[in-house]
Coordinates of C-alpha atoms and ligand atoms in Angstrom, one line a residue:
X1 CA 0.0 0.0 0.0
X2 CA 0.9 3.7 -0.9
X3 CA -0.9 6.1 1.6
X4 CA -4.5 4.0 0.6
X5 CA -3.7 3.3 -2.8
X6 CA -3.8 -0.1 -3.5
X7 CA -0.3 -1.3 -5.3
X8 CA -0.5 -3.4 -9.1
X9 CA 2.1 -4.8 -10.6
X10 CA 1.8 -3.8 -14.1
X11 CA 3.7 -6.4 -16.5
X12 CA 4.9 -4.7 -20.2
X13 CA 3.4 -1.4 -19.1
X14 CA 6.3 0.7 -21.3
X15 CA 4.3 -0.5 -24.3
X16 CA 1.1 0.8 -25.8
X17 CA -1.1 0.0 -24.3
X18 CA 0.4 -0.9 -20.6
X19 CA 1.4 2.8 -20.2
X20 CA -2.2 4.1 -20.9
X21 CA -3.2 1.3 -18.3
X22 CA -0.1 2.7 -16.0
X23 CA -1.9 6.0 -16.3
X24 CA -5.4 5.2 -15.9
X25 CA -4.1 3.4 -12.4
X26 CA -3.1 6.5 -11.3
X27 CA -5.4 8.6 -12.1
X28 CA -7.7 6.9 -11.0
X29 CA -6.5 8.0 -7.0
X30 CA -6.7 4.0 -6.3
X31 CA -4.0 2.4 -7.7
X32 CA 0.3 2.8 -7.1
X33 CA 2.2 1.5 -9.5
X34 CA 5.3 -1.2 -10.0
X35 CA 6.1 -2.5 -13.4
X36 CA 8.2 -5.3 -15.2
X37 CA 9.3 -4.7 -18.7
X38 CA 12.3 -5.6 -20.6
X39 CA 11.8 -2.7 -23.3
X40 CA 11.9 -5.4 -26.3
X41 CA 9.2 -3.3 -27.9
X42 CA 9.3 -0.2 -25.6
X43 CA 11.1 2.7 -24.1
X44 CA 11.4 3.8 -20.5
X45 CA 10.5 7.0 -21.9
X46 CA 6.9 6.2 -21.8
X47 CA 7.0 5.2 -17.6
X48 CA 8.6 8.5 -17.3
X49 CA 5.8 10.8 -19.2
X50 CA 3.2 8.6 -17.4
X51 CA 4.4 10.2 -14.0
X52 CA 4.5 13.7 -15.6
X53 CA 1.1 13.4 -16.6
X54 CA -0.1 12.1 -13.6
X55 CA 1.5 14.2 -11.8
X56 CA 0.5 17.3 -13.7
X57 CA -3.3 16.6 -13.4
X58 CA -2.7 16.6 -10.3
X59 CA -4.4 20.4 -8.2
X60 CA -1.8 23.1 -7.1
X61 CA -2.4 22.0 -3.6
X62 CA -0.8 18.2 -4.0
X63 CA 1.5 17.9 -1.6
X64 CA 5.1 16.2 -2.1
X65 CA 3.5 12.8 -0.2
X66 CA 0.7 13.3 -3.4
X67 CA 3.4 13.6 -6.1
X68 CA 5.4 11.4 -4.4
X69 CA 2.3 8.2 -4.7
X70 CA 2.3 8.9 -8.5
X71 CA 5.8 8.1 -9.4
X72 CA 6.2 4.5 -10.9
X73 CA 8.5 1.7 -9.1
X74 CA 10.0 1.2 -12.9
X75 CA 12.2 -2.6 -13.1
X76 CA 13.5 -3.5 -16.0
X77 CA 13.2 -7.4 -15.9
X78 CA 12.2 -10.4 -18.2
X79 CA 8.8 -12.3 -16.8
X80 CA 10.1 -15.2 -18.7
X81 CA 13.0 -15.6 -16.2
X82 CA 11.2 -16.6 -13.1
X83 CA 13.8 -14.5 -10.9
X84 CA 13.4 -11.2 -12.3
X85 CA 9.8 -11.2 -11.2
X86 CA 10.1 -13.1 -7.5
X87 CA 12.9 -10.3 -6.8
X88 CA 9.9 -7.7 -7.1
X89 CA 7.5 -10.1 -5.0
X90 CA 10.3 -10.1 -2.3
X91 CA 10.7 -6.1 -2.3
X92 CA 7.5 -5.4 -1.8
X93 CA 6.6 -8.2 0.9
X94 CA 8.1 -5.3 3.3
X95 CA 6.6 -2.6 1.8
X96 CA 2.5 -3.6 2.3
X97 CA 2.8 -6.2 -0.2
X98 CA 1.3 -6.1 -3.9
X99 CA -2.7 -6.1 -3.9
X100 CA -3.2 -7.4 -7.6
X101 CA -1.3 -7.7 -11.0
X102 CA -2.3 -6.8 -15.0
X103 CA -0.6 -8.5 -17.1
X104 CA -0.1 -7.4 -20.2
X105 CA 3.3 -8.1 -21.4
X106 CA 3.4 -10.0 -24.7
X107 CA 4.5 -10.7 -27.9
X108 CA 1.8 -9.6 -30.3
X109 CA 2.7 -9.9 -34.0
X110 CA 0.1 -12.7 -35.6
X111 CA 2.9 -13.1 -38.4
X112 CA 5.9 -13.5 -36.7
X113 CA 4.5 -15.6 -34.3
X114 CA 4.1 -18.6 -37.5
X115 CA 7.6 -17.9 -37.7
X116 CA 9.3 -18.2 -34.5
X117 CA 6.1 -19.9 -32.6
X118 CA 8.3 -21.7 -29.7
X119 CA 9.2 -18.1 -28.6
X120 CA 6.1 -17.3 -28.8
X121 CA 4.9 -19.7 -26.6
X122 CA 7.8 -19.3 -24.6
X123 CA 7.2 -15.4 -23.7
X124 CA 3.5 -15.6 -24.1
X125 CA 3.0 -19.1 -22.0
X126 CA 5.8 -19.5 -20.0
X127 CA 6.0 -16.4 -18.7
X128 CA 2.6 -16.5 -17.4
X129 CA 3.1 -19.3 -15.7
X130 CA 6.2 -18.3 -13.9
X131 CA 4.3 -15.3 -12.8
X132 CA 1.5 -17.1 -11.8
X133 CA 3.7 -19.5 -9.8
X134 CA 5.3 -16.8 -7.9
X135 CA 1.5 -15.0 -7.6
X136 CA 0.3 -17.7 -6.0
X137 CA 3.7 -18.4 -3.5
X138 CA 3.2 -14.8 -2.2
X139 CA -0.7 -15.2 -2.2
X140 CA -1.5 -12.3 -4.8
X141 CA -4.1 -13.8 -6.4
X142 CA -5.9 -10.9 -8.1
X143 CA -5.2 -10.9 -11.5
X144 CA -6.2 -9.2 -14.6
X145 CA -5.1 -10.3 -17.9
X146 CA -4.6 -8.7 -21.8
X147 CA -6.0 -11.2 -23.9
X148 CA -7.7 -10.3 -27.3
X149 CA -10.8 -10.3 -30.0
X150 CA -8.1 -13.2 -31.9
X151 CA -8.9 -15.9 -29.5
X152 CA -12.5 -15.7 -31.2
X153 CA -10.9 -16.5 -34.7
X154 CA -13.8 -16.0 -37.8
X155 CA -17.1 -15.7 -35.4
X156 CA -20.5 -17.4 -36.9
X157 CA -22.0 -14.1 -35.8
X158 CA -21.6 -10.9 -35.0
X159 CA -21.4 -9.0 -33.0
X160 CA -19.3 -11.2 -30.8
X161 CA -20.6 -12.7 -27.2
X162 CA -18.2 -14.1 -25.1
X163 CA -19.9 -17.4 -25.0
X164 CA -19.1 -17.7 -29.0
X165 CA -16.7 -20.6 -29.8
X166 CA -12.8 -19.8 -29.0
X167 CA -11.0 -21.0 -31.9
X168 CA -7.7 -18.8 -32.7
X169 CA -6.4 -19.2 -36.1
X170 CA -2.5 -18.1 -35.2
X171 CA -0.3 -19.2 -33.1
X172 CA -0.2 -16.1 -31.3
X173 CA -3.9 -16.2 -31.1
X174 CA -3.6 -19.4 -29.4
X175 CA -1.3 -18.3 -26.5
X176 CA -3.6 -15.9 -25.8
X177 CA -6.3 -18.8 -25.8
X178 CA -4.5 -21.3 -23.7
X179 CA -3.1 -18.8 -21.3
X180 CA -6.9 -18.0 -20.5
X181 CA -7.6 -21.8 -20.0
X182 CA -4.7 -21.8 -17.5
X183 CA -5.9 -19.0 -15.6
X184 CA -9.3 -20.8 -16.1
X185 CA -7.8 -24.0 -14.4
X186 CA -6.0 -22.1 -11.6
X187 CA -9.2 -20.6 -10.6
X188 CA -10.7 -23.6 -10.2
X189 CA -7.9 -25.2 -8.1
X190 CA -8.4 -22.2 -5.6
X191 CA -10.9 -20.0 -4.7
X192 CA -8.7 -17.2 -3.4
X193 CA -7.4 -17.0 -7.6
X194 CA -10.1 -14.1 -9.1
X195 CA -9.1 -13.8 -12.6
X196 CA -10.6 -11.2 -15.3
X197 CA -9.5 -11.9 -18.5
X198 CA -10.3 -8.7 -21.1
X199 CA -10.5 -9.7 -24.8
X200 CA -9.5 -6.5 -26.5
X201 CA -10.8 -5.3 -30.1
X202 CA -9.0 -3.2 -32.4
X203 CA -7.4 -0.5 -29.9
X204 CA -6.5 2.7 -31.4
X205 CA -5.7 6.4 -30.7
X206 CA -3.4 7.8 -27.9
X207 CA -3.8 9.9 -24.7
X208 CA -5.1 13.4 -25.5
X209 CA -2.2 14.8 -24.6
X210 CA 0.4 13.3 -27.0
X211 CA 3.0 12.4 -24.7
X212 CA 2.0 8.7 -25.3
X213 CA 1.2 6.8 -28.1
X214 CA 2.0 3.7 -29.6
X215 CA 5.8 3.7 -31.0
X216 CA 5.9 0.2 -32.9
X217 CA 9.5 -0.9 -34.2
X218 CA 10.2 -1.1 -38.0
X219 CA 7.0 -0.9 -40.5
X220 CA 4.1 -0.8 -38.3
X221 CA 1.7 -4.0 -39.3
X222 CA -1.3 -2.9 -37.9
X223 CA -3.4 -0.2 -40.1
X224 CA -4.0 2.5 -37.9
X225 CA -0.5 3.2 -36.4
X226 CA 0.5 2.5 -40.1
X227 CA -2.0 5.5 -41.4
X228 CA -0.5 8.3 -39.0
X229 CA 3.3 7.1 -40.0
X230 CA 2.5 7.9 -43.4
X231 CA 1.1 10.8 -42.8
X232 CA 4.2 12.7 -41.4
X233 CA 6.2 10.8 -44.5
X234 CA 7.1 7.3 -43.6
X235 CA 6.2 4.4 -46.4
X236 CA 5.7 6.9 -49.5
X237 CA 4.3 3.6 -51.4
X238 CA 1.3 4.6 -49.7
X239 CA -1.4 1.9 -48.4
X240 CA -2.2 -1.3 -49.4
X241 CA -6.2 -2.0 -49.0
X242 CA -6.0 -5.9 -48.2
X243 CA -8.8 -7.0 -50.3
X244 CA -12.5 -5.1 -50.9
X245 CA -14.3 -7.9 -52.3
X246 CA -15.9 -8.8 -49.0
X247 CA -19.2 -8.6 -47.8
X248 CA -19.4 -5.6 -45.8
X249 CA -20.7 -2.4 -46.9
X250 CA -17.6 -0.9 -48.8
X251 CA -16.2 -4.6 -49.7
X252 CA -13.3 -3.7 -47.1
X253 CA -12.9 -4.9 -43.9
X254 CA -14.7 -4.2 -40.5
X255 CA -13.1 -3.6 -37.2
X256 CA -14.4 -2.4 -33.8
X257 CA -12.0 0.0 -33.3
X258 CA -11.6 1.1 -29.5
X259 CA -9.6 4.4 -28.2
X260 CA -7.2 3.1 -25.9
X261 CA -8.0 5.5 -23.2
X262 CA -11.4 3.9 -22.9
X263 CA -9.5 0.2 -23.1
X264 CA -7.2 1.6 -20.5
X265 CA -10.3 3.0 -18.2
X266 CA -11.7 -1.0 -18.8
X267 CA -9.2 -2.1 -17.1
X268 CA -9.7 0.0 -13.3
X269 CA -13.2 -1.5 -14.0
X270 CA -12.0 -4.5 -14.0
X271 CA -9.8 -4.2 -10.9
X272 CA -12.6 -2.8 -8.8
X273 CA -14.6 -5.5 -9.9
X274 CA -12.7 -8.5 -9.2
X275 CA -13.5 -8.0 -5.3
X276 CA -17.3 -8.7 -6.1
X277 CA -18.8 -12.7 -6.4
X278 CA -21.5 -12.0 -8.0
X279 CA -19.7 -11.3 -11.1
X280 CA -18.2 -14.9 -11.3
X281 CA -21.9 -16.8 -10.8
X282 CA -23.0 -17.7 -14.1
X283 CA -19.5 -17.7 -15.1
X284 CA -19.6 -20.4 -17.8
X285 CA -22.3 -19.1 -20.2
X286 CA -19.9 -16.0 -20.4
X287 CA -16.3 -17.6 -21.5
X288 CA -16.8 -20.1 -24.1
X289 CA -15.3 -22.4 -21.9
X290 CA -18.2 -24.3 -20.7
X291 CA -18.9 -25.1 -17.1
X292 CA -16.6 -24.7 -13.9
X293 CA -16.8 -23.2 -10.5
X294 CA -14.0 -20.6 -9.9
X295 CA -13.7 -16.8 -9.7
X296 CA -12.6 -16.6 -13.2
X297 CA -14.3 -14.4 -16.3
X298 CA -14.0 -12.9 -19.7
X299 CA -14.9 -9.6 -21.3
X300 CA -15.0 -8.1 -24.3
X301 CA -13.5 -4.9 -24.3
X302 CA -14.9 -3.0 -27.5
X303 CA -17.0 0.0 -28.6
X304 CA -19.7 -2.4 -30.4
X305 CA -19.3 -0.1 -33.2
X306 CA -17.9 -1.5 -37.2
X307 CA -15.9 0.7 -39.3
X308 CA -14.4 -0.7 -42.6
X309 CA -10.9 0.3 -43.9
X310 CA -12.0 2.4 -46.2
X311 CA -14.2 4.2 -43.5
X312 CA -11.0 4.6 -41.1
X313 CA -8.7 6.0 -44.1
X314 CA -11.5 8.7 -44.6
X315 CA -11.1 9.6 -40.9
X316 CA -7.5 9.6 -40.7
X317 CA -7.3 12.1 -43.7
X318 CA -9.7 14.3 -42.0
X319 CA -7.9 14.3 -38.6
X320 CA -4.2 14.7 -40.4
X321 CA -5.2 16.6 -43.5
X322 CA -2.8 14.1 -45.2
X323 CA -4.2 13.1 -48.5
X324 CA -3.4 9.0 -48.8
X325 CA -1.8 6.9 -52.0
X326 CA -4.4 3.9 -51.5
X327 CA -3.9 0.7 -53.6
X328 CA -6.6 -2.1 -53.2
X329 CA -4.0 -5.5 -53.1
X330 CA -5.1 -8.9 -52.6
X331 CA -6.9 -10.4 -49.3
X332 CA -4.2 -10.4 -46.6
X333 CA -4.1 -14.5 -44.8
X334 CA -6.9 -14.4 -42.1
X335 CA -8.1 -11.8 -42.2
X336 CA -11.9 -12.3 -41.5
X337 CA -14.4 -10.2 -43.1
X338 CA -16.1 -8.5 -39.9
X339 CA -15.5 -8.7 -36.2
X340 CA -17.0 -6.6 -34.0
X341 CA -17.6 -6.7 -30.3
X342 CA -21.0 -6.9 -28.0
X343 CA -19.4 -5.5 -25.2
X344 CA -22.5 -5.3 -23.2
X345 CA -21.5 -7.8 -20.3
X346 CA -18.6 -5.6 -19.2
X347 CA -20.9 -1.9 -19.4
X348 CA -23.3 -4.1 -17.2
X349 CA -20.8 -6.0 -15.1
X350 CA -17.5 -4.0 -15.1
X351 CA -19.2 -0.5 -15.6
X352 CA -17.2 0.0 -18.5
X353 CA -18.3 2.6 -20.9
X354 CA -16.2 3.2 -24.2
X355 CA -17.3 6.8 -24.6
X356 CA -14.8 8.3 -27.1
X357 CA -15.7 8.3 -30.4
X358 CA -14.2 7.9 -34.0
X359 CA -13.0 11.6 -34.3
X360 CA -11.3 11.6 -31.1
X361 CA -9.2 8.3 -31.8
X362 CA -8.2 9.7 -35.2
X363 CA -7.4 13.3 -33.2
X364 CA -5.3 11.5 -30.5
X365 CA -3.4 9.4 -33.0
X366 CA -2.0 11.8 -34.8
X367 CA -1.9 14.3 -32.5
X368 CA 0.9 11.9 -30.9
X369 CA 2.2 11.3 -34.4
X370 CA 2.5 14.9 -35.1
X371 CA 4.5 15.6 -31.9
X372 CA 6.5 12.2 -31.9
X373 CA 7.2 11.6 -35.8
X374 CA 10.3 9.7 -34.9
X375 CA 8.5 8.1 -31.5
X376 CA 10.1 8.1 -27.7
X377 CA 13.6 7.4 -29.5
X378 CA 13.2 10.6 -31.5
X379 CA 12.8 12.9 -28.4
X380 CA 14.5 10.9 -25.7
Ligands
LIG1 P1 3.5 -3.7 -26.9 O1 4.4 -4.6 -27.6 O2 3.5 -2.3 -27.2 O3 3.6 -4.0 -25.3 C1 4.0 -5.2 -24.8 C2 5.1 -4.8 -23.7 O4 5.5 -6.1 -23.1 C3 6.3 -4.2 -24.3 O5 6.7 -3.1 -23.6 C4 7.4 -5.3 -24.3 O6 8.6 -4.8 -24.2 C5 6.9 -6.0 -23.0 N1 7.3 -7.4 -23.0 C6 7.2 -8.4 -23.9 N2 7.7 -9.6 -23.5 C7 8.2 -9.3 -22.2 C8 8.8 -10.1 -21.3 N3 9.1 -11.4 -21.5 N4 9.2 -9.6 -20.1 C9 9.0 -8.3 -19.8 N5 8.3 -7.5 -20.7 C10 8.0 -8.0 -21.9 O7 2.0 -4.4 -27.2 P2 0.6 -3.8 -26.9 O8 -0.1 -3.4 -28.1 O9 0.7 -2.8 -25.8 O10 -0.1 -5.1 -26.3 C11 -0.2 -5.3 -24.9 C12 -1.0 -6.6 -24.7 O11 -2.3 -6.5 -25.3 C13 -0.4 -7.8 -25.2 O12 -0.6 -8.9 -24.3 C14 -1.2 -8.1 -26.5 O13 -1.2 -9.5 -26.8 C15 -2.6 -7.6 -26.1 N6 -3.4 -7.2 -27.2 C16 -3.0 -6.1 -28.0 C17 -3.8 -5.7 -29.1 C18 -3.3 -4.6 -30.0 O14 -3.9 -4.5 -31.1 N7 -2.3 -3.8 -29.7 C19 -5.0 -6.3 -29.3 C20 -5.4 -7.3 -28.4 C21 -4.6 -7.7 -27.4
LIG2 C1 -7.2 -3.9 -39.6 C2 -7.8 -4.0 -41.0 C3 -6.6 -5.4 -42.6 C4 -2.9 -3.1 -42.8 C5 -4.8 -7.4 -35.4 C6 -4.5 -8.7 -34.8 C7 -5.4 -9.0 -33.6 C8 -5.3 -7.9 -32.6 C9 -5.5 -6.5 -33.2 C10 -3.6 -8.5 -30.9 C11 -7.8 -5.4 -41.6 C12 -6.5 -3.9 -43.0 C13 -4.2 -3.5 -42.5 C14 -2.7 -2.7 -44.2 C15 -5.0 -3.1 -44.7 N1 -4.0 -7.8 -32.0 N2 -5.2 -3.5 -43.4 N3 -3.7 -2.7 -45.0 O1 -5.9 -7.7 -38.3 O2 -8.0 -6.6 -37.3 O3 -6.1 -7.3 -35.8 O4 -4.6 -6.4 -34.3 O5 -4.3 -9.2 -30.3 O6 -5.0 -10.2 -33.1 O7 -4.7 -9.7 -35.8 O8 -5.8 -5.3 -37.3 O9 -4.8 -3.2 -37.9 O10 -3.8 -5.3 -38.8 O11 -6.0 -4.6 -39.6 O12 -5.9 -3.1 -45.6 O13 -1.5 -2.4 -44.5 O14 -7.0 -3.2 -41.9 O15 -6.8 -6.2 -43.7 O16 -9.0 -5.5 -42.3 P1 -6.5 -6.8 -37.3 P2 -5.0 -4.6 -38.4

């Protein structure tokens, strides 16, 4: 505990996502925060603007104690060696103990993950195990895990339940899957485990202030972080449409975009719901996992909204004023025509509310673009 703010353990949380969750714990006034990351896709950089602007929302009147709960408890480490995470375990035993974890550290890239799949499995499955092993030694057994829309692979329906069928089509997609059956499993061995997994959408967009944003290395994969590199000059070849011969509106594909400030705010919701039992009755219509009787439970964290390519491109040139080459190439390999989120269970369960919209994802995202062209490297 710092003053009565609770302390998580934040794993990957100099990545894109992880540092808007860093934030959102602390701006939330319930949450101090320790995290684990060994920068393979990250800079420190981000931590350190995290505590600025935590820090700076903070009134005239803070005291130093005030500023003081805000900073991060930054350690570089590697969850995949079992050590480096046990040696943060052991700190904080004498300092009030950690109350919970996120864990968000992964590798993400559906691609690469064909390529090189036993590190994959390695970083994405044995690393959760180590930390759940050392979780469970020191008896922190609130938990709250990244997983994502890909564990759902091409849905009969949308938009998506969590009860639909789990069957990931990459083998990234399926360490996110069986890391959710192991947490499944380790609920059911104890009922002190409570265990919220959040199945992300499409996140998108940046903290309004542009000090954060997502800084991926080499030739960004994904299409929106793609869209605002080429719109201060990166990949003059311009963007290639993957396909518009589906059967969507446009012919392009739909996503359910989600601004990650809202993902991020999904995930105090989470933590202030894992104290309450109700949530974890009727558990196994809700994970697609069938019956069993521990504290575990899935969410879909989306705005329940579709928007095609072709839709986002339009936004992105309004929001940049950049003026796109677009080419329409050949359906990329699994891509699935539509998948969007019902992410009703987790406004009614979690309290979560994805309230920005469209033009403020596109707004955020480049206005971190615009002030980071070259990302954290660039500036730090
Ligand atoms: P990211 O690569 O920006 O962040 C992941 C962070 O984890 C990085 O800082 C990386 O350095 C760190 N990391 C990786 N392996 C580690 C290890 N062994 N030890 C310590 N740190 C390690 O990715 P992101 O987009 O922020 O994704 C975060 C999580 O959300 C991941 O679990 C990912 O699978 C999940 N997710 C992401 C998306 C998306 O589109 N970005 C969608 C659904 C789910
Ligand atoms: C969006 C749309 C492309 C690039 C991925 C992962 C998923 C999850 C989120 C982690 C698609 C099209 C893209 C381009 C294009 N991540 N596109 N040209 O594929 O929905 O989801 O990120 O869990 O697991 O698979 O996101 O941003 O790659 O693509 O036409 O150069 O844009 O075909 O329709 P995707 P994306």
């Amino acid at each position: 505990m710092a003053g009565n703010r609770k302390t998580i353990l934040i794993t990957g949380a100099a990545g894109y996502i992880g540092s808007h969750i860093a934030l959102s714990c602390l701006l939330s006034g319930q949450y101090s925060v320790v995290t684990i990351d060994n920068y393979h896709n990250s800079f420190p950089t981000a931590l350190k603007r995290v505590t600025k602007l935590a820090q700076d929302a903070l009134p005239a009147s803070a005291s130093d104690e005030d500023k003081k709960a805000l900073e991060i408890a930054v350690h570089k480490g590697d969850i995949s060696i079992k050590s480096d995470i046990e040696n943060i375990f052991k700190e904080y035993e004498s300092k009030g103990g950690i109350w919970g974890v996120i864990h968000v550290a992964a590798l993400k890239a559906v691609g690469e993950s064909g390529e090189i799949p036993i590190k994959y499995y390695e970083n994405n499955i044995t690393a959760t195990i180590n930390l759940l092993e050392v979780m469970d030694r020191y008896k922190v057994r609130n938990l709250v895990y990244s997983s994502s829309a890909t564990v759902y692979g091409a849905p009969d329906n949308v938009p998506i339940s969590e009860s639909s069928p789990l069957r990931p089509e990459s083998c990234y997609g399926r360490t996110k899957f069986m890391s959710e059956l192991i947490l499944k499993d380790v609920c059911d061995s104890n009922p002190e485990w409570r265990v919220i997994s959040l199945r992300y959408f499409n996140p998108a967009g940046a903290h309004e202030s542009g000090e954060i944003g997502e800084d991926p290395r080499g030739r960004p994969g994904n299409l929106v972080p793609l869209l605002a590199q080429m719109a201060v000059g990166k990949f003059p070849e311009g963007l290639k449409i993957f396909g518009d011969d589906y059967p969507t509106p446009d012919g392009t594909c739909v996503r359910d975009y989600i601004h990650v400030m809202d993902l991020a705010d999904g995930h105090v919701d989470a933590l202030g719901a894992l104290p309450k039992d109700d949530i974890f009755k009727a558990q196994a219509a809700s994970t697609g996992f069938g019956a069993s009787g521990g504290k575990y439970k899935a969410y879909n964290l989306g705005k329940g909204k579709g928007m095609s390519v072709k839709q986002m491109v339009a936004a992105m040139e309004k929001a940049s004023g950049f003026k796109y080459k677009v080419e329409v190439v050949g359906r990329r390999t699994g891509d699935v025509p539509e998948l969007v989120a019902n992410p009703e269970l987790a406004e009614k369960e979690l309290n979560f509310n994805a309230k920005r919209d469209l033009e403020e994802m596109c707004r955020d995202q480049w206005n971190w673009q615009s002030k980071n062209p070259q990302g954290y490297e660039g500036t730090a």
